[in-house]
Amino acid sequence: MSPGDHDVLEPPGGHPPGSAHEPLLLVDGLGKRFGDHEVLRSVDLRVARGQVLALIGPSGSGKTTALRCLNGLERPDAGRVAVGPDLLVDFSRGASKQQVAALRDCSAMVFQHYNLFPHKTVLENVIEGPVVVQRRPRAQVTAEATELLDRVGLAARKDAYPFELSGGQQQRVGIVRALALRPTLLLFDEPTSALDPELDGDVLGLIKELADEGWTMVIVTHELQFAREVADQVAFIDGGTIVEHGHPDRVLRDPREERTRQFVQRLLHPF
Ligand SMILES: Nc1ncnc2c1ncn2[C@@H]1O[C@H](COP(=O)(O)OP(=O)(O)OP(=O)(O)O)[C@@H](O)[C@H]1O
Ligand SMILES: [Mg+2]
């Protein structure tokens, strides 16, 4: 491949030897408040290149806010976020607009409610970011988008509008839209919680494939079985603080903290 080429199905950087444990995402002391409400408090996260972090926790614990801070959609009040060796944004010292924009460019988000543009077709939804924001050539982006849609079995629906698709199909478009941005990091916010349990398998299967291919991901999820299968580490957040983190089997089967144990029990035995 020439330097300008990029295999759309491969994570950026491919799989260079020896890179497996290089930290790709470092979050250090992240804090965020909305008025008097301290929503995130000293959040530390560390995700190696090609690894998957599952973030679990009760409603209102700060999971979405944490993802939004990583994606530059929300500006933290404190802490540092580093992505790769070249980007370090120190919010405690007042990050510049350019730094926040650079952080936003590193990642792509997949939303709980898909957030597709309702008045744009599937293909238009996918190419919008790469063409309008990243200013990449439309023909090349369209070819890549078509290849990605083909991969998820939706090439034939490229001219459909979101309302003509099932929830699972819309979410697969949401994932393709994220991949089309060629991000360094993929962020998922409860990607299947709006789907019927019988219909979420395709989406979870696709996310698992991406994990196997070496994408670096942070996934907010309530699906503990899925977290165990896909994640390299699980972090449990409660009240804006990471209560514990570690290997999925350890955190989910044998939690050290009482709060984690109660949360896991409630999810496994809701009634
Ligand atoms: N823009 C905002 N302004 C004020 N408060 C906010 C804002 N966004 C989130 N919050 C508050 O921050 C807290 C954390 O919200 P967040 O959406 O991050 O939780 P969550 O863990 O994603 O919850 P859920 O599982 O219900 O999605 C909540 O108390 C919420 O009301
Ligand atoms: Mg949320």
PDB file of C-alpha atoms in Angstrom, residues 72-259:
ATOM      1  CA  GLY A  72     -14.641  16.796  23.136  1.00  0.00           C
ATOM      2  CA  LEU A  73     -18.436  17.236  23.255  1.00  0.00           C
ATOM      3  CA  GLU A  74     -18.154  18.273  26.884  1.00  0.00           C
ATOM      4  CA  ARG A  75     -15.284  20.253  28.377  1.00  0.00           C
ATOM      5  CA  PRO A  76     -13.984  18.753  31.630  1.00  0.00           C
ATOM      6  CA  ASP A  77     -13.088  21.155  34.445  1.00  0.00           C
ATOM      7  CA  ALA A  78     -10.063  19.190  35.560  1.00  0.00           C
ATOM      8  CA  GLY A  79      -7.751  16.415  34.521  1.00  0.00           C
ATOM      9  CA  ARG A  80      -5.756  15.324  31.538  1.00  0.00           C
ATOM     10  CA  VAL A  81      -6.581  13.219  28.506  1.00  0.00           C
ATOM     11  CA  ALA A  82      -3.861  11.781  26.273  1.00  0.00           C
ATOM     12  CA  VAL A  83      -4.473   9.891  23.044  1.00  0.00           C
ATOM     13  CA  GLY A  84      -1.424   8.247  21.516  1.00  0.00           C
ATOM     14  CA  PRO A  85       2.056   9.671  21.981  1.00  0.00           C
ATOM     15  CA  ASP A  86       1.333  13.060  20.417  1.00  0.00           C
ATOM     16  CA  LEU A  87      -1.807  14.474  22.018  1.00  0.00           C
ATOM     17  CA  LEU A  88      -2.067  15.539  25.637  1.00  0.00           C
ATOM     18  CA  VAL A  89      -4.878  17.876  26.641  1.00  0.00           C
ATOM     19  CA  ASP A  90      -4.589  19.291  30.144  1.00  0.00           C
ATOM     20  CA  PHE A  91      -7.977  20.665  31.139  1.00  0.00           C
ATOM     21  CA  SER A  92      -6.715  21.729  34.572  1.00  0.00           C
ATOM     22  CA  ARG A  93      -4.473  24.246  32.839  1.00  0.00           C
ATOM     23  CA  GLY A  94      -7.110  25.448  30.382  1.00  0.00           C
ATOM     24  CA  ALA A  95      -7.041  23.600  27.089  1.00  0.00           C
ATOM     25  CA  SER A  96      -7.084  25.577  23.854  1.00  0.00           C
ATOM     26  CA  LYS A  97      -9.889  25.263  21.295  1.00  0.00           C
ATOM     27  CA  GLN A  98      -7.411  23.657  18.921  1.00  0.00           C
ATOM     28  CA  GLN A  99      -6.503  21.000  21.478  1.00  0.00           C
ATOM     29  CA  VAL A 100     -10.153  20.192  22.168  1.00  0.00           C
ATOM     30  CA  ALA A 101     -10.757  19.989  18.409  1.00  0.00           C
ATOM     31  CA  ALA A 102      -7.772  17.651  18.068  1.00  0.00           C
ATOM     32  CA  LEU A 103      -9.197  15.473  20.845  1.00  0.00           C
ATOM     33  CA  ARG A 104     -12.584  15.400  19.103  1.00  0.00           C
ATOM     34  CA  ASP A 105     -10.904  14.265  15.881  1.00  0.00           C
ATOM     35  CA  CYS A 106      -9.367  11.245  17.633  1.00  0.00           C
ATOM     36  CA  SER A 107     -12.603   9.466  18.351  1.00  0.00           C
ATOM     37  CA  ALA A 108     -15.990   8.658  16.915  1.00  0.00           C
ATOM     38  CA  MET A 109     -19.099   8.037  18.953  1.00  0.00           C
ATOM     39  CA  VAL A 110     -21.894   5.512  18.479  1.00  0.00           C
ATOM     40  CA  PHE A 111     -25.022   6.706  20.272  1.00  0.00           C
ATOM     41  CA  GLN A 112     -27.759   4.870  22.129  1.00  0.00           C
ATOM     42  CA  HIS A 113     -30.465   6.334  19.862  1.00  0.00           C
ATOM     43  CA  TYR A 114     -28.354   6.164  16.667  1.00  0.00           C
ATOM     44  CA  ASN A 115     -28.613   9.970  16.084  1.00  0.00           C
ATOM     45  CA  LEU A 116     -28.783   9.596  12.311  1.00  0.00           C
ATOM     46  CA  PHE A 117     -29.899  12.627  10.292  1.00  0.00           C
ATOM     47  CA  PRO A 118     -33.541  11.768   9.498  1.00  0.00           C
ATOM     48  CA  HIS A 119     -33.641  13.752   6.245  1.00  0.00           C
ATOM     49  CA  LYS A 120     -30.467  12.168   4.823  1.00  0.00           C
ATOM     50  CA  THR A 121     -30.120   8.752   3.228  1.00  0.00           C
ATOM     51  CA  VAL A 122     -27.957   6.027   4.739  1.00  0.00           C
ATOM     52  CA  LEU A 123     -25.064   6.861   2.407  1.00  0.00           C
ATOM     53  CA  GLU A 124     -25.420  10.608   2.980  1.00  0.00           C
ATOM     54  CA  ASN A 125     -25.354  10.006   6.734  1.00  0.00           C
ATOM     55  CA  VAL A 126     -22.116   8.038   6.445  1.00  0.00           C
ATOM     56  CA  ILE A 127     -20.234  10.417   4.140  1.00  0.00           C
ATOM     57  CA  GLU A 128     -21.316  13.681   5.797  1.00  0.00           C
ATOM     58  CA  GLY A 129     -18.530  13.800   8.422  1.00  0.00           C
ATOM     59  CA  PRO A 130     -15.637  12.684   6.206  1.00  0.00           C
ATOM     60  CA  VAL A 131     -16.654  15.025   3.336  1.00  0.00           C
ATOM     61  CA  VAL A 132     -17.903  18.114   5.195  1.00  0.00           C
ATOM     62  CA  VAL A 133     -15.822  18.064   8.379  1.00  0.00           C
ATOM     63  CA  GLN A 134     -12.698  16.202   7.268  1.00  0.00           C
ATOM     64  CA  ARG A 135     -12.844  17.626   3.705  1.00  0.00           C
ATOM     65  CA  ARG A 136     -11.862  14.346   2.111  1.00  0.00           C
ATOM     66  CA  PRO A 137     -12.659  13.701  -1.583  1.00  0.00           C
ATOM     67  CA  ARG A 138     -16.321  12.734  -1.995  1.00  0.00           C
ATOM     68  CA  ALA A 139     -15.644   9.970  -4.539  1.00  0.00           C
ATOM     69  CA  GLN A 140     -13.096   8.229  -2.312  1.00  0.00           C
ATOM     70  CA  VAL A 141     -15.265   8.604   0.794  1.00  0.00           C
ATOM     71  CA  THR A 142     -18.295   7.256  -1.092  1.00  0.00           C
ATOM     72  CA  ALA A 143     -16.314   4.206  -2.244  1.00  0.00           C
ATOM     73  CA  GLU A 144     -15.157   3.531   1.316  1.00  0.00           C
ATOM     74  CA  ALA A 145     -18.632   4.063   2.728  1.00  0.00           C
ATOM     75  CA  THR A 146     -20.115   1.642   0.209  1.00  0.00           C
ATOM     76  CA  GLU A 147     -17.512  -0.963   1.134  1.00  0.00           C
ATOM     77  CA  LEU A 148     -18.270  -0.526   4.839  1.00  0.00           C
ATOM     78  CA  LEU A 149     -22.038  -0.715   4.253  1.00  0.00           C
ATOM     79  CA  ASP A 150     -21.483  -3.873   2.233  1.00  0.00           C
ATOM     80  CA  ARG A 151     -19.572  -5.337   5.129  1.00  0.00           C
ATOM     81  CA  VAL A 152     -22.514  -4.870   7.486  1.00  0.00           C
ATOM     82  CA  GLY A 153     -24.999  -6.153   4.905  1.00  0.00           C
ATOM     83  CA  LEU A 154     -26.552  -2.778   4.139  1.00  0.00           C
ATOM     84  CA  ALA A 155     -25.108  -1.822   0.741  1.00  0.00           C
ATOM     85  CA  ALA A 156     -28.509  -2.436  -0.859  1.00  0.00           C
ATOM     86  CA  ARG A 157     -30.100   0.033   1.586  1.00  0.00           C
ATOM     87  CA  LYS A 158     -27.701   2.907   0.941  1.00  0.00           C
ATOM     88  CA  ASP A 159     -30.413   5.103  -0.561  1.00  0.00           C
ATOM     89  CA  ALA A 160     -32.967   4.359   2.170  1.00  0.00           C
ATOM     90  CA  TYR A 161     -33.858   6.879   4.856  1.00  0.00           C
ATOM     91  CA  PRO A 162     -33.350   6.013   8.548  1.00  0.00           C
ATOM     92  CA  PHE A 163     -37.119   5.674   9.211  1.00  0.00           C
ATOM     93  CA  GLU A 164     -37.195   2.876   6.619  1.00  0.00           C
ATOM     94  CA  LEU A 165     -34.695   0.793   8.622  1.00  0.00           C
ATOM     95  CA  SER A 166     -35.055  -1.333  11.747  1.00  0.00           C
ATOM     96  CA  GLY A 167     -33.335  -0.174  14.921  1.00  0.00           C
ATOM     97  CA  GLY A 168     -30.583  -2.760  14.459  1.00  0.00           C
ATOM     98  CA  GLN A 169     -29.998  -1.619  10.886  1.00  0.00           C
ATOM     99  CA  GLN A 170     -29.902   2.034  11.980  1.00  0.00           C
ATOM    100  CA  GLN A 171     -27.338   1.196  14.640  1.00  0.00           C
ATOM    101  CA  ARG A 172     -25.177  -0.650  12.094  1.00  0.00           C
ATOM    102  CA  VAL A 173     -25.304   2.537  10.000  1.00  0.00           C
ATOM    103  CA  GLY A 174     -24.304   4.435  13.147  1.00  0.00           C
ATOM    104  CA  ILE A 175     -21.281   2.167  13.519  1.00  0.00           C
ATOM    105  CA  VAL A 176     -20.355   2.501   9.836  1.00  0.00           C
ATOM    106  CA  ARG A 177     -20.659   6.278  10.167  1.00  0.00           C
ATOM    107  CA  ALA A 178     -18.189   6.148  13.058  1.00  0.00           C
ATOM    108  CA  LEU A 179     -15.759   3.887  11.152  1.00  0.00           C
ATOM    109  CA  ALA A 180     -15.911   6.161   8.089  1.00  0.00           C
ATOM    110  CA  LEU A 181     -14.279   8.900  10.179  1.00  0.00           C
ATOM    111  CA  ARG A 182     -11.189   6.659  10.541  1.00  0.00           C
ATOM    112  CA  PRO A 183     -10.963   7.411  14.255  1.00  0.00           C
ATOM    113  CA  THR A 184      -8.224   6.277  16.592  1.00  0.00           C
ATOM    114  CA  LEU A 185     -10.793   5.423  19.260  1.00  0.00           C
ATOM    115  CA  LEU A 186     -14.341   4.134  19.012  1.00  0.00           C
ATOM    116  CA  LEU A 187     -16.744   5.178  21.778  1.00  0.00           C
ATOM    117  CA  PHE A 188     -20.060   3.370  22.237  1.00  0.00           C
ATOM    118  CA  ASP A 189     -22.809   4.680  24.509  1.00  0.00           C
ATOM    119  CA  GLU A 190     -25.170   1.778  25.293  1.00  0.00           C
ATOM    120  CA  PRO A 191     -25.267   0.798  21.627  1.00  0.00           C
ATOM    121  CA  THR A 192     -27.958  -1.865  22.014  1.00  0.00           C
ATOM    122  CA  SER A 193     -30.094  -0.604  24.869  1.00  0.00           C
ATOM    123  CA  ALA A 194     -32.733   0.809  22.503  1.00  0.00           C
ATOM    124  CA  LEU A 195     -33.007  -2.509  20.634  1.00  0.00           C
ATOM    125  CA  ASP A 196     -35.236  -5.487  21.318  1.00  0.00           C
ATOM    126  CA  PRO A 197     -33.104  -8.190  22.942  1.00  0.00           C
ATOM    127  CA  GLU A 198     -33.868 -10.601  20.066  1.00  0.00           C
ATOM    128  CA  LEU A 199     -32.645  -8.052  17.536  1.00  0.00           C
ATOM    129  CA  ASP A 200     -29.447  -6.779  19.153  1.00  0.00           C
ATOM    130  CA  GLY A 201     -27.291  -9.777  18.188  1.00  0.00           C
ATOM    131  CA  ASP A 202     -26.140  -8.339  14.867  1.00  0.00           C
ATOM    132  CA  VAL A 203     -24.959  -5.134  16.500  1.00  0.00           C
ATOM    133  CA  LEU A 204     -23.156  -6.927  19.345  1.00  0.00           C
ATOM    134  CA  GLY A 205     -21.626  -9.347  16.822  1.00  0.00           C
ATOM    135  CA  LEU A 206     -20.359  -6.454  14.731  1.00  0.00           C
ATOM    136  CA  ILE A 207     -18.829  -4.730  17.774  1.00  0.00           C
ATOM    137  CA  LYS A 208     -17.141  -8.000  18.709  1.00  0.00           C
ATOM    138  CA  GLU A 209     -15.700  -8.310  15.201  1.00  0.00           C
ATOM    139  CA  LEU A 210     -14.283  -4.800  15.470  1.00  0.00           C
ATOM    140  CA  ALA A 211     -12.711  -5.696  18.825  1.00  0.00           C
ATOM    141  CA  ASP A 212     -11.140  -8.807  17.275  1.00  0.00           C
ATOM    142  CA  GLU A 213      -9.755  -6.671  14.459  1.00  0.00           C
ATOM    143  CA  GLY A 214      -7.863  -4.551  16.954  1.00  0.00           C
ATOM    144  CA  TRP A 215      -9.955  -1.403  17.271  1.00  0.00           C
ATOM    145  CA  THR A 216      -9.444   0.418  20.556  1.00  0.00           C
ATOM    146  CA  MET A 217     -12.814   0.983  22.151  1.00  0.00           C
ATOM    147  CA  VAL A 218     -14.623   2.293  25.205  1.00  0.00           C
ATOM    148  CA  ILE A 219     -18.080   0.753  25.496  1.00  0.00           C
ATOM    149  CA  VAL A 220     -20.744   1.852  27.945  1.00  0.00           C
ATOM    150  CA  THR A 221     -23.044  -1.121  28.330  1.00  0.00           C
ATOM    151  CA  HIS A 222     -25.518  -2.832  30.615  1.00  0.00           C
ATOM    152  CA  GLU A 223     -24.972  -6.159  28.877  1.00  0.00           C
ATOM    153  CA  LEU A 224     -22.699  -7.879  31.360  1.00  0.00           C
ATOM    154  CA  GLN A 225     -22.345 -11.086  29.345  1.00  0.00           C
ATOM    155  CA  PHE A 226     -21.312  -9.025  26.327  1.00  0.00           C
ATOM    156  CA  ALA A 227     -18.868  -7.039  28.477  1.00  0.00           C
ATOM    157  CA  ARG A 228     -17.290 -10.284  29.648  1.00  0.00           C
ATOM    158  CA  GLU A 229     -16.906 -11.541  26.101  1.00  0.00           C
ATOM    159  CA  VAL A 230     -15.644  -8.393  24.433  1.00  0.00           C
ATOM    160  CA  ALA A 231     -13.791  -6.368  27.053  1.00  0.00           C
ATOM    161  CA  ASP A 232     -10.196  -6.602  28.247  1.00  0.00           C
ATOM    162  CA  GLN A 233     -11.114  -4.609  31.330  1.00  0.00           C
ATOM    163  CA  VAL A 234     -14.277  -3.472  33.046  1.00  0.00           C
ATOM    164  CA  ALA A 235     -14.560  -0.249  35.032  1.00  0.00           C
ATOM    165  CA  PHE A 236     -17.481   0.293  37.405  1.00  0.00           C
ATOM    166  CA  ILE A 237     -18.456   3.921  37.923  1.00  0.00           C
ATOM    167  CA  ASP A 238     -20.823   5.144  40.615  1.00  0.00           C
ATOM    168  CA  GLY A 239     -21.519   8.723  41.638  1.00  0.00           C
ATOM    169  CA  GLY A 240     -18.931   9.993  39.158  1.00  0.00           C
ATOM    170  CA  THR A 241     -16.090   7.927  40.627  1.00  0.00           C
ATOM    171  CA  ILE A 242     -14.475   4.758  39.306  1.00  0.00           C
ATOM    172  CA  VAL A 243     -15.192   2.391  42.175  1.00  0.00           C
ATOM    173  CA  GLU A 244     -13.171  -0.500  40.787  1.00  0.00           C
ATOM    174  CA  HIS A 245     -11.720  -1.783  37.553  1.00  0.00           C
ATOM    175  CA  GLY A 246      -9.954  -4.865  36.349  1.00  0.00           C
ATOM    176  CA  HIS A 247     -10.322  -8.049  34.340  1.00  0.00           C
ATOM    177  CA  PRO A 248     -13.989  -8.640  33.398  1.00  0.00           C
ATOM    178  CA  ASP A 249     -14.149 -12.048  35.092  1.00  0.00           C
ATOM    179  CA  ARG A 250     -12.754 -10.660  38.309  1.00  0.00           C
ATOM    180  CA  VAL A 251     -14.893  -7.496  38.456  1.00  0.00           C
ATOM    181  CA  LEU A 252     -18.127  -9.171  37.359  1.00  0.00           C
ATOM    182  CA  ARG A 253     -17.797 -12.498  39.166  1.00  0.00           C
ATOM    183  CA  ASP A 254     -15.870 -11.566  42.258  1.00  0.00           C
ATOM    184  CA  PRO A 255     -16.158  -7.813  42.853  1.00  0.00           C
ATOM    185  CA  ARG A 256     -14.028  -6.374  45.642  1.00  0.00           C
ATOM    186  CA  GLU A 257     -16.369  -3.517  46.391  1.00  0.00           C
ATOM    187  CA  GLU A 258     -19.844  -3.890  47.878  1.00  0.00           C
ATOM    188  CA  ARG A 259     -21.291  -1.250  45.526  1.00  0.00           C
TER     189      ARG A 259
END
